[in-house]
XYZ file of C-alpha atoms in Angstrom:
642
model
C 175.945 14.610 151.348
C 175.594 14.279 155.188
C 176.804 17.872 155.648
C 174.274 19.132 153.108
C 171.445 17.327 154.902
C 172.497 18.850 158.259
C 172.566 22.344 156.764
C 169.094 21.891 155.334
C 167.777 20.669 158.681
C 169.149 23.768 160.514
C 167.304 26.265 158.334
C 164.415 27.892 160.253
C 162.749 30.094 157.552
C 160.569 28.126 155.114
C 161.251 30.648 152.320
C 164.992 30.618 152.837
C 164.883 26.881 153.116
C 163.215 26.489 149.737
C 165.696 28.826 148.069
C 168.748 27.147 149.542
C 167.359 23.701 148.774
C 166.902 24.684 145.125
C 170.458 26.007 144.942
C 171.865 22.849 146.495
C 169.912 20.619 144.078
C 171.174 22.676 141.157
C 174.751 22.303 142.403
C 174.285 18.584 142.844
C 172.902 18.308 139.293
C 175.908 20.155 137.938
C 178.325 18.065 139.956
C 176.739 14.834 138.808
C 176.500 15.716 135.096
C 178.853 13.766 132.861
C 180.212 14.535 129.397
C 179.483 12.301 126.436
C 180.850 8.855 127.401
C 182.596 8.757 124.024
C 184.455 11.965 124.791
C 188.165 11.201 125.249
C 189.469 14.622 126.190
C 190.094 16.184 129.611
C 187.857 18.938 130.979
C 189.526 20.989 133.685
C 188.623 24.317 135.262
C 190.897 26.180 132.868
C 192.187 25.586 129.376
C 195.626 24.917 130.841
C 194.153 22.039 132.873
C 192.205 20.642 129.879
C 192.907 18.604 126.777
C 190.908 18.944 123.583
C 189.440 15.948 121.798
C 188.305 15.833 118.195
C 186.842 12.533 116.969
C 188.214 11.239 113.700
C 185.902 11.858 110.747
C 183.910 8.852 109.615
C 185.653 7.044 106.776
C 184.580 4.239 104.492
C 186.528 0.975 104.783
C 189.977 1.099 103.224
C 189.692 0.671 99.458
C 185.896 0.694 99.521
C 184.495 0.954 95.995
C 182.150 3.524 94.584
C 178.675 2.045 94.211
C 176.267 2.668 91.338
C 172.735 1.326 91.419
C 170.873 1.563 88.117
C 167.157 0.821 88.121
C 165.286 0.963 84.829
C 161.507 1.077 84.567
C 158.985 -1.250 82.841
C 161.606 -2.955 80.646
C 160.750 -6.679 80.489
C 163.066 -9.688 80.742
C 163.399 -10.211 76.980
C 163.779 -6.618 75.771
C 167.507 -5.836 75.942
C 170.113 -7.523 73.762
C 171.998 -8.247 77.006
C 169.301 -10.824 77.810
C 168.433 -12.030 74.332
C 166.108 -9.228 73.278
C 166.017 -7.612 69.850
C 166.696 -4.084 71.102
C 170.310 -2.999 70.835
C 171.835 -2.191 74.243
C 175.622 -2.334 73.749
C 176.505 -0.756 77.093
C 174.432 -3.238 79.067
C 175.821 -6.070 76.952
C 179.386 -5.009 77.668
C 178.774 -4.744 81.411
C 177.035 -8.124 81.431
C 179.749 -9.788 79.323
C 182.356 -8.612 81.804
C 180.309 -9.216 84.922
C 177.547 -11.488 86.149
C 174.100 -12.052 84.632
C 171.479 -13.102 87.184
C 168.583 -14.865 85.482
C 166.462 -15.701 88.548
C 166.153 -12.249 90.099
C 162.806 -10.742 91.093
C 161.028 -7.481 91.765
C 157.602 -6.928 93.335
C 155.695 -6.473 90.003
C 155.088 -2.719 90.301
C 157.250 0.350 90.775
C 156.798 1.901 94.240
C 156.915 -1.366 96.235
C 160.012 -2.390 94.284
C 161.748 0.912 95.006
C 160.841 0.845 98.689
C 162.123 -2.724 98.966
C 165.311 -1.919 97.045
C 166.184 1.164 99.071
C 165.564 -0.455 102.469
C 166.487 -4.121 101.957
C 163.124 -5.091 103.394
C 159.767 -6.320 102.122
C 157.505 -3.611 100.680
C 154.558 -3.986 103.071
C 156.981 -4.186 106.007
C 158.094 -0.655 105.100
C 154.517 0.532 104.478
C 154.588 0.587 100.663
C 152.250 -2.213 99.642
C 150.753 0.088 97.026
C 152.038 3.606 96.370
C 152.788 6.784 98.274
C 150.130 8.576 96.231
C 146.995 9.751 97.993
C 144.622 7.731 95.815
C 146.590 4.484 96.021
C 147.545 4.350 99.682
C 145.458 3.455 102.716
C 145.569 4.009 106.470
C 147.077 0.652 107.426
C 150.663 -0.231 108.445
C 151.437 -1.995 105.165
C 149.716 0.523 102.947
C 150.192 4.122 104.082
C 153.150 4.772 101.758
C 155.359 6.238 104.479
C 158.701 4.458 104.896
C 159.460 4.519 108.651
C 162.717 5.776 110.131
C 163.271 2.290 111.552
C 163.833 1.100 107.965
C 166.929 3.063 107.049
C 167.798 3.337 103.370
C 171.029 2.340 101.666
C 171.839 6.051 101.396
C 171.465 6.585 105.144
C 173.677 3.591 105.894
C 176.405 4.516 103.429
C 176.439 8.186 104.388
C 177.042 7.207 108.014
C 179.912 5.039 106.789
C 181.875 7.652 104.903
C 180.162 7.828 101.507
C 178.713 10.737 99.611
C 175.264 9.828 98.305
C 173.496 11.027 95.160
C 170.215 10.126 93.493
C 168.969 11.172 90.072
C 165.779 10.349 88.195
C 162.672 8.704 89.595
C 162.172 8.465 93.347
C 158.537 7.431 93.660
C 158.160 6.941 97.422
C 157.535 10.455 98.755
C 153.926 10.870 99.938
C 151.912 13.219 97.753
C 150.917 15.252 100.790
C 154.589 15.961 101.566
C 155.643 16.774 98.002
C 155.164 20.543 98.224
C 157.387 23.509 98.987
C 156.127 23.297 102.570
C 157.280 19.710 103.073
C 157.774 18.115 105.541
C 160.977 16.969 103.878
C 161.920 13.945 105.967
C 160.508 11.574 103.321
C 162.038 13.387 100.368
C 165.269 11.789 99.095
C 167.380 14.280 101.061
C 165.503 13.241 104.206
C 166.313 9.604 103.482
C 170.069 9.857 103.301
C 170.860 11.410 99.918
C 173.220 14.386 99.944
C 171.770 15.503 96.618
C 168.753 14.592 94.517
C 167.784 15.697 91.029
C 164.711 14.202 89.392
C 161.005 13.696 90.000
C 159.204 12.496 93.109
C 156.213 10.779 91.491
C 155.649 7.620 89.464
C 156.042 9.108 85.985
C 156.726 12.378 84.247
C 156.924 13.839 80.767
C 160.419 13.309 79.315
C 160.471 16.781 77.743
C 158.368 18.640 80.303
C 159.440 17.003 83.561
C 158.328 17.719 87.117
C 161.829 18.437 88.354
C 163.106 18.764 91.901
C 166.646 19.437 93.062
C 167.361 18.645 96.697
C 164.344 20.272 98.425
C 163.446 22.779 95.726
C 160.903 22.467 92.933
C 162.496 23.703 89.725
C 159.256 24.088 87.819
C 155.555 24.374 88.424
C 153.039 27.147 87.985
C 155.640 29.653 89.160
C 159.051 29.159 90.736
C 161.797 31.564 91.726
C 164.874 31.948 89.575
C 168.320 32.788 90.918
C 167.594 36.501 90.957
C 164.476 35.997 93.051
C 162.022 36.826 90.287
C 159.130 34.612 89.275
C 159.973 32.237 86.472
C 157.018 30.641 84.749
C 156.939 26.984 83.889
C 157.142 27.793 80.179
C 160.278 29.864 80.771
C 161.776 26.997 82.765
C 161.034 24.478 80.004
C 162.573 26.842 77.456
C 165.737 26.829 79.566
C 166.007 23.049 79.100
C 166.521 23.664 75.358
C 164.563 20.577 74.372
C 166.748 18.216 76.386
C 165.424 14.777 77.265
C 165.059 13.992 80.968
C 167.571 11.138 80.664
C 170.190 13.578 79.390
C 169.438 16.003 82.213
C 169.826 13.421 84.977
C 173.016 12.041 83.430
C 174.511 15.524 83.228
C 173.621 16.102 86.862
C 175.013 12.750 88.020
C 178.345 13.489 86.347
C 178.367 16.943 87.955
C 177.766 15.483 91.426
C 180.542 12.929 90.942
C 183.057 15.474 89.649
C 182.380 17.976 92.418
C 182.824 15.283 95.034
C 186.007 13.874 93.525
C 187.497 17.336 93.196
C 186.855 18.002 96.881
C 187.674 14.540 98.245
C 189.408 12.347 95.633
C 189.660 9.297 97.881
C 186.141 9.395 99.271
C 183.761 6.871 97.668
C 180.330 7.813 96.391
C 176.999 6.065 96.005
C 174.919 6.934 92.930
C 171.311 5.816 92.537
C 170.548 6.285 88.836
C 166.861 5.708 88.092
C 165.714 7.184 84.771
C 162.060 7.491 83.864
C 162.789 5.128 80.992
C 161.195 3.002 79.833
C 158.010 3.926 81.665
C 155.437 5.847 79.677
C 155.399 8.327 78.120
C 157.604 6.732 75.471
C 159.320 9.802 74.060
C 162.618 9.897 72.207
C 164.306 11.699 69.330
C 163.656 10.303 65.833
C 167.327 9.520 65.344
C 166.875 6.675 67.827
C 163.457 5.344 66.894
C 164.163 5.517 63.153
C 166.898 2.910 63.639
C 164.110 0.384 64.075
C 161.949 1.205 61.059
C 160.474 -2.026 59.763
C 162.260 -4.125 62.398
C 159.034 -5.205 64.115
C 156.745 -5.650 61.126
C 156.722 -9.416 61.709
C 154.895 -8.815 64.984
C 155.011 -9.927 68.575
C 154.642 -13.667 67.985
C 157.739 -13.832 65.794
C 159.541 -11.569 68.278
C 158.896 -14.111 71.051
C 160.218 -16.967 68.934
C 163.391 -15.102 67.968
C 164.123 -13.991 71.514
C 163.594 -17.474 72.917
C 166.176 -18.801 70.468
C 168.671 -16.063 71.399
C 168.182 -16.669 75.122
C 168.953 -20.362 74.622
C 172.068 -19.484 72.632
C 173.275 -17.204 75.424
C 172.663 -19.952 77.985
C 170.143 -17.832 79.897
C 167.372 -20.432 79.829
C 167.242 -24.232 79.476
C 168.073 -25.562 76.019
C 164.718 -27.366 75.868
C 162.660 -24.361 77.026
C 159.328 -23.663 75.359
C 157.178 -20.571 75.320
C 154.058 -20.510 77.453
C 150.812 -20.240 75.512
C 150.196 -16.644 74.464
C 148.130 -14.899 77.151
C 144.458 -14.971 76.164
C 143.992 -11.206 76.113
C 146.655 -10.796 73.378
C 145.557 -11.456 69.799
C 147.671 -13.454 67.387
C 149.594 -11.019 65.186
C 148.420 -12.691 61.985
C 144.781 -11.956 62.908
C 145.314 -8.187 63.014
C 144.238 -5.803 60.272
C 146.871 -4.017 58.147
C 146.108 -0.757 59.976
C 146.618 -2.423 63.364
C 149.904 -3.945 62.272
C 151.164 -0.615 60.933
C 150.234 1.255 64.109
C 151.410 -1.365 66.575
C 154.760 -1.861 64.846
C 155.385 1.886 65.047
C 154.662 1.838 68.805
C 157.382 -0.774 69.241
C 159.862 1.165 67.094
C 159.444 4.092 69.479
C 159.904 1.897 72.523
C 163.015 0.278 71.077
C 164.577 3.649 70.289
C 163.705 4.830 73.791
C 165.461 1.832 75.352
C 168.559 2.064 73.144
C 168.810 5.777 73.932
C 168.633 4.938 77.648
C 171.535 2.533 77.152
C 173.487 5.385 75.544
C 172.927 7.634 78.566
C 174.150 4.837 80.842
C 177.260 4.646 78.660
C 177.975 8.268 79.487
C 178.185 7.391 83.192
C 180.379 4.364 82.497
C 182.692 6.230 80.134
C 183.028 9.171 82.491
C 184.070 6.906 85.356
C 186.637 5.346 83.041
C 187.943 8.792 82.067
C 188.479 9.804 85.702
C 190.040 6.407 86.563
C 187.200 5.314 88.816
C 185.591 2.540 86.767
C 187.714 -0.348 88.051
C 186.898 0.655 91.622
C 183.157 0.914 91.086
C 180.601 -1.829 91.632
C 177.450 -1.648 89.499
C 174.129 -3.288 90.323
C 171.834 -2.888 87.325
C 168.213 -4.014 87.561
C 166.577 -4.036 84.131
C 163.095 -3.054 85.175
C 161.280 -2.430 88.446
C 158.664 -4.907 87.219
C 157.702 -6.702 84.035
C 156.814 -4.850 80.852
C 153.741 -2.630 81.157
C 150.148 -3.600 80.385
C 149.038 0.011 80.853
C 149.194 0.809 77.141
C 145.893 -1.094 76.735
C 145.085 -3.280 73.711
C 145.659 -0.581 71.095
C 148.248 1.661 72.781
C 148.005 5.170 74.193
C 149.315 8.439 72.753
C 147.933 11.604 74.330
C 144.761 10.581 76.155
C 145.212 9.997 79.906
C 144.787 6.350 80.847
C 142.401 6.974 83.708
C 140.245 9.150 81.487
C 139.898 6.108 79.227
C 138.882 4.012 82.220
C 136.023 6.267 83.184
C 134.942 7.429 79.715
C 135.365 4.188 77.849
C 135.627 4.412 74.073
C 135.056 1.451 71.815
C 138.164 -0.389 70.656
C 137.354 0.730 67.129
C 137.313 4.376 68.256
C 140.644 3.954 70.060
C 142.225 2.442 66.974
C 140.881 5.185 64.703
C 142.072 7.904 67.072
C 145.563 6.402 67.337
C 145.923 5.960 63.583
C 145.095 9.625 63.115
C 147.853 10.549 65.568
C 150.515 8.038 64.573
C 152.974 10.826 63.694
C 152.861 12.046 67.317
C 154.413 8.840 68.592
C 157.719 9.493 70.337
C 157.344 13.270 70.191
C 156.857 15.678 73.105
C 153.147 15.672 72.221
C 152.859 11.941 73.007
C 152.305 12.748 76.672
C 150.784 9.306 77.399
C 152.744 7.293 74.821
C 152.759 3.573 75.637
C 152.728 0.513 73.405
C 149.906 -2.081 73.204
C 150.210 -4.829 75.779
C 150.890 -7.380 73.044
C 154.383 -5.900 72.881
C 154.677 -6.012 76.658
C 154.087 -9.754 76.514
C 156.789 -10.036 73.846
C 159.216 -7.957 75.929
C 158.657 -10.374 78.832
C 159.812 -13.420 76.816
C 160.108 -16.229 77.945
C 157.501 -15.602 80.651
C 153.757 -15.099 80.717
C 151.780 -12.124 81.972
C 152.836 -8.549 82.658
C 153.551 -5.748 85.086
C 151.270 -5.802 88.168
C 150.931 -9.602 87.905
C 152.609 -10.481 91.194
C 151.492 -14.089 90.743
C 153.572 -14.525 87.589
C 157.245 -14.527 86.628
C 156.312 -12.164 83.799
C 155.392 -9.567 86.400
C 158.252 -10.182 88.806
C 161.308 -11.631 87.052
C 163.782 -8.985 85.892
C 167.402 -9.270 84.766
C 170.172 -8.246 87.143
C 173.718 -7.359 86.054
C 176.544 -7.097 88.587
C 179.736 -5.497 87.279
C 182.767 -5.086 89.543
C 186.175 -5.330 87.863
C 188.069 -5.344 91.153
C 185.900 -7.953 92.828
C 184.540 -10.230 90.078
C 187.272 -11.885 88.067
C 185.309 -14.527 86.153
C 182.218 -13.338 84.244
C 179.282 -15.671 83.942
C 175.630 -16.525 84.495
C 174.059 -16.969 87.905
C 170.775 -18.797 88.442
C 170.385 -18.367 92.195
C 167.027 -17.038 93.348
C 167.190 -13.372 94.245
C 164.807 -10.584 95.183
C 165.094 -6.826 95.014
C 165.469 -6.650 98.810
C 168.761 -8.580 98.383
C 170.622 -5.705 96.717
C 171.145 -3.683 99.910
C 172.706 -6.518 101.955
C 174.715 -7.590 98.895
C 176.099 -4.075 98.607
C 176.985 -3.889 102.293
C 178.792 -7.238 102.259
C 180.699 -6.319 99.108
C 181.891 -3.073 100.689
C 182.553 -4.608 104.094
C 179.944 -2.721 106.116
C 177.525 -4.209 108.633
C 173.882 -3.168 108.777
C 173.616 -0.723 111.704
C 171.614 -1.455 114.840
C 170.560 2.203 114.948
C 170.631 5.239 112.650
C 170.674 8.648 114.329
C 169.542 7.038 117.554
C 166.613 5.156 116.001
C 166.688 1.370 116.386
C 166.556 -0.385 113.034
C 164.296 -3.214 111.913
C 165.993 -6.358 110.660
C 167.157 -6.482 107.041
C 164.970 -9.069 105.294
C 166.958 -9.477 102.103
C 169.748 -12.034 101.649
C 173.157 -11.043 100.314
C 173.971 -12.501 96.905
C 177.710 -12.036 97.402
C 178.055 -15.764 98.117
C 177.299 -16.399 94.435
C 179.950 -14.072 93.002
C 182.576 -16.796 92.749
C 180.353 -19.877 92.805
C 177.915 -20.407 89.971
C 176.698 -23.649 91.558
C 176.074 -22.347 95.065
C 172.625 -23.182 96.418
C 170.172 -20.302 96.716
C 170.093 -18.765 100.184
C 166.960 -16.655 99.792
C 164.464 -19.376 100.707
C 161.046 -17.765 100.996
C 159.388 -14.674 99.510
C 155.813 -13.444 99.324
C 154.351 -11.264 96.551
C 151.206 -9.131 96.592
C 150.103 -6.371 94.219
C 146.482 -5.215 94.308
C 145.036 -8.712 94.687
C 147.504 -10.716 92.607
C 149.647 -12.760 94.990
C 152.174 -15.569 95.324
C 154.484 -17.385 97.697
C 157.911 -18.679 96.655
C 159.613 -21.322 98.800
C 162.689 -23.356 97.877
C 161.891 -23.425 94.169
C 158.159 -24.048 94.584
C 155.607 -21.354 93.928
C 151.937 -21.005 94.790
C 150.229 -18.199 92.887
C 146.792 -16.669 92.563
C 145.824 -14.367 89.699
C 143.185 -11.938 90.938
C 140.103 -10.813 89.053
C 139.028 -8.295 88.078
C 142.565 -7.226 87.262
C 143.737 -4.150 85.379
C 143.012 -5.619 81.954
C 139.523 -6.700 83.056
C 138.895 -3.109 84.074
C 140.208 -1.643 80.819
C 138.818 -4.178 78.350
C 135.641 -5.436 79.966
C 134.341 -2.491 81.952
C 134.767 -4.339 85.262
C 134.942 -1.055 87.156
C 131.431 -0.069 86.112
C 130.101 -3.567 86.767
C 131.540 -3.839 90.266
C 129.057 -2.750 92.920
C 129.886 -4.714 96.074
C 133.075 -5.230 98.089
C 136.089 -6.802 96.437
C 136.232 -10.581 96.729
C 139.347 -12.727 96.987
C 137.946 -16.140 97.882
C 137.076 -16.799 94.247
C 140.694 -16.531 93.121
C 142.071 -19.911 92.032
C 145.507 -20.847 93.348
C 148.040 -22.492 91.050
C 151.195 -24.442 91.896
C 154.497 -24.586 90.001
C 157.828 -26.294 90.534
C 160.212 -23.665 89.212
C 163.147 -26.030 89.623
C 161.891 -28.000 86.627
C 159.427 -25.522 85.082
C 161.075 -22.098 85.248
C 158.430 -20.267 83.174
C 155.296 -21.728 84.751
C 153.882 -23.909 81.991
C 152.624 -26.844 84.114
C 150.133 -26.181 86.926
C 150.536 -28.879 89.600
C 147.794 -27.712 91.965
C 145.549 -30.723 91.425
C 148.403 -33.238 91.399
C 150.026 -31.971 94.593
C 147.368 -30.461 96.875
C 149.444 -31.022 100.020
C 152.313 -28.877 98.732
C 149.811 -26.177 97.761
C 148.246 -26.305 101.224
C 151.697 -25.947 102.797
C 152.513 -22.883 100.692
C 149.142 -21.269 101.383
C 149.838 -21.533 105.100
C 153.252 -19.990 104.512
C 151.673 -17.155 102.535
C 149.284 -16.379 105.390
C 152.182 -16.400 107.848
C 154.257 -14.055 105.670
C 151.256 -11.786 105.074
C 150.724 -11.375 108.816
C 154.408 -10.785 109.548
C 154.760 -8.167 106.796
C 151.503 -6.189 107.183
C 150.032 -7.379 103.881
C 146.526 -7.505 105.303
C 143.999 -6.128 104.609
C 143.858 -7.167 100.960
C 143.242 -4.163 98.698
C 142.725 -4.362 94.931
C 142.289 -1.991 91.981
C 138.514 -1.942 92.354
C 138.914 -0.715 95.946
C 141.249 2.018 94.743
C 139.261 3.143 91.703
C 136.005 3.070 93.665
C 137.771 5.401 96.150
C 137.245 3.076 99.095
C 140.705 3.851 100.508
C 142.423 6.913 101.979
C 139.370 8.270 103.739
C 141.165 10.712 106.025
C 140.577 13.701 103.741
C 137.046 12.772 102.710
C-alpha cells in the first residue's frame, strides 16, 4: 500500500494521475473481493491449481413424513359423523378413530383470516389479513390490506427450503384481487408463496361446475384463454372440456398427479400437500346420487337435529356428559312454527348440503387410498381442519339458490317473496344452475351443535370452534380425544416440530417475524397435558373476543350480517360505525364450554382484566382501526382507486 501511495504522489499530469488512480482502485477492489464465505472449494489462477466445490442438495430430515393439510370450508362442529353429526363421513371417521380428535380447536370465524393464519402460523391481522384480500373488503392499514408480507413466510416456503416438494389444490383465498390477473405480479399467488404447483381458484368461492381455475401462474378459463396450440379457447369450450366434472374431483385428480410425478422422480423425497376444496362453501352443488341418499332424513327439522347430535357427541365423549344446548339463537324460528312449504323447502336444502359433504369425504378417501396404494400412508401425517369457520349464515333465513347474495342486500325482497321464489326453483337445488345455493341459517345453527351463533361471529364458539383431526400412523400410537385449547396458527409450528424442523430466522435473505402459534405436539401422547396456548384475540368485522387461560370475554357487534339481511340495517345506517354500544360478555370455558352462563355482572374485575388484554393484543397485532360490515358495504374502505 505504501508503494502505491508513493507512485501516486510522483505522478505530475492530473489526467494521467486520475487514470492511474482509477486503475489502482479497481485492482485493489479485485484483490480485496472474497468468494461466498460458505464456499469450500479452492480458487487458483488455473484449473490445475483449483478445487471445485458443489454444496450438497437440501434434504429433509431423515425419515421425514409427507404432510397433508386438509382444510374444509363452512362445515360446522356438529355436521360430520366424525364429531357426532348426522352426515355420513366414513373417511373422516376412520382417520379420527385411528388418530386424535381435538375438540377445543379454533379458527378465526371467517375464511381469509383463517387461511392466512394457517399458512403463516401467525395471527391474521399481524399478517395483514384482518378482512379479505378482495378490493372491497380490504383497507389501507397494516392489519387490513390483505397482502401477506414476505417477513411472514408460509409453511410451503419453509418446507420447500427444507427439502420438500410443495403442492396446493383448491381454494387459496389470499391473493389480492389487483394481482389476480395474467399480468400479476405473481409474488402473492400460491407459487410466489412457496408452492411448487397450484391448481384451484384464487378467490373466496367459485362455481363447482364452472370454476375459476388457475394452474401455477396461468388462468385456465375466462373470457378467452390460450389452448396448447396457441389458439383462443373460449370459456364455454374450456367448460366443455371438463366433461361435467365437479371441482372436488378435478382437484383430487390433480393432487394425485402431482404426488405421482414427484414420487416417480424422487421416491424418497417427502411432499407437502395443501388440500382445500371449495366444499362446503356455497354454492352447494353435487350430483343427485349423493343428495338423494338423504331424502326425508331431515324432515324432523333443525331442533330435533340439534338434540340428536348432542346425544351422539356425549356418547363419543366429545363433550361433557351433562352438557346442555344453548337456547336457540333468536333469529332462528322453531321448526314446529314453520309452514309445510317452508319445511319442505328447508329440508331439501339440507339434503343437498349433506350430500355435498359426504361427497367431499369420498374425494378425501381417494387421496387416502392412493397414498395407501403407493405405500406412503403410514409415513404421512394428516392435519384435517373441518371448517375454516363455523357453519355459514350467508344463506339468509330462507336459503339462496341462484340470486346473488349482495343483490338481495341492496334490492331487498320481502321474506314472502324469497320463499315463493325458492319454492318455484326447488328442483334447481344442487344442480349447476344453483349458482348461489346455500341453506337457511337455521341449518347452520344445527350444524354448529353444541354451540351458539354462526360463521363471522368471532365472539362465539359457534363461529370459531372447529374440529381438528390429526392422523399419523408412524407417530401417534394411541388414538384418542384431546381437549387442549388450540388455534389455527398452531398447525404450522405443530407440523415443524413433528417433522423436526426449526422455524427459520430468514427466508431468501428476508428476516422472519416470530411464529405466534403454539405447537400442539406436546399433546400427542398426553391427553391430560395442560394447554400451552394461553391467550388469543378474535376480531371479524366488529365481532370480537379475548381468550385467556380458559376465560373468554366476548362482544357481539351490531349491526351484524343478519341485521343487515333481515332488518335492512344497511339502508338505515347513515353515520359512522359505532363500537362503544357493544355489550361485553364473560364466560368461564373451563366449566361452561358452550357459553351458556354470562358472568360479566358477577365478575367485573375479570372482565376488566380481559378487556385490557384485548386492547394490548389489538395494538400488537394491528387490529385497529375497527372496521365492520357497514363500513365495507357503505364503501368507506379501500379509497385508493376512488
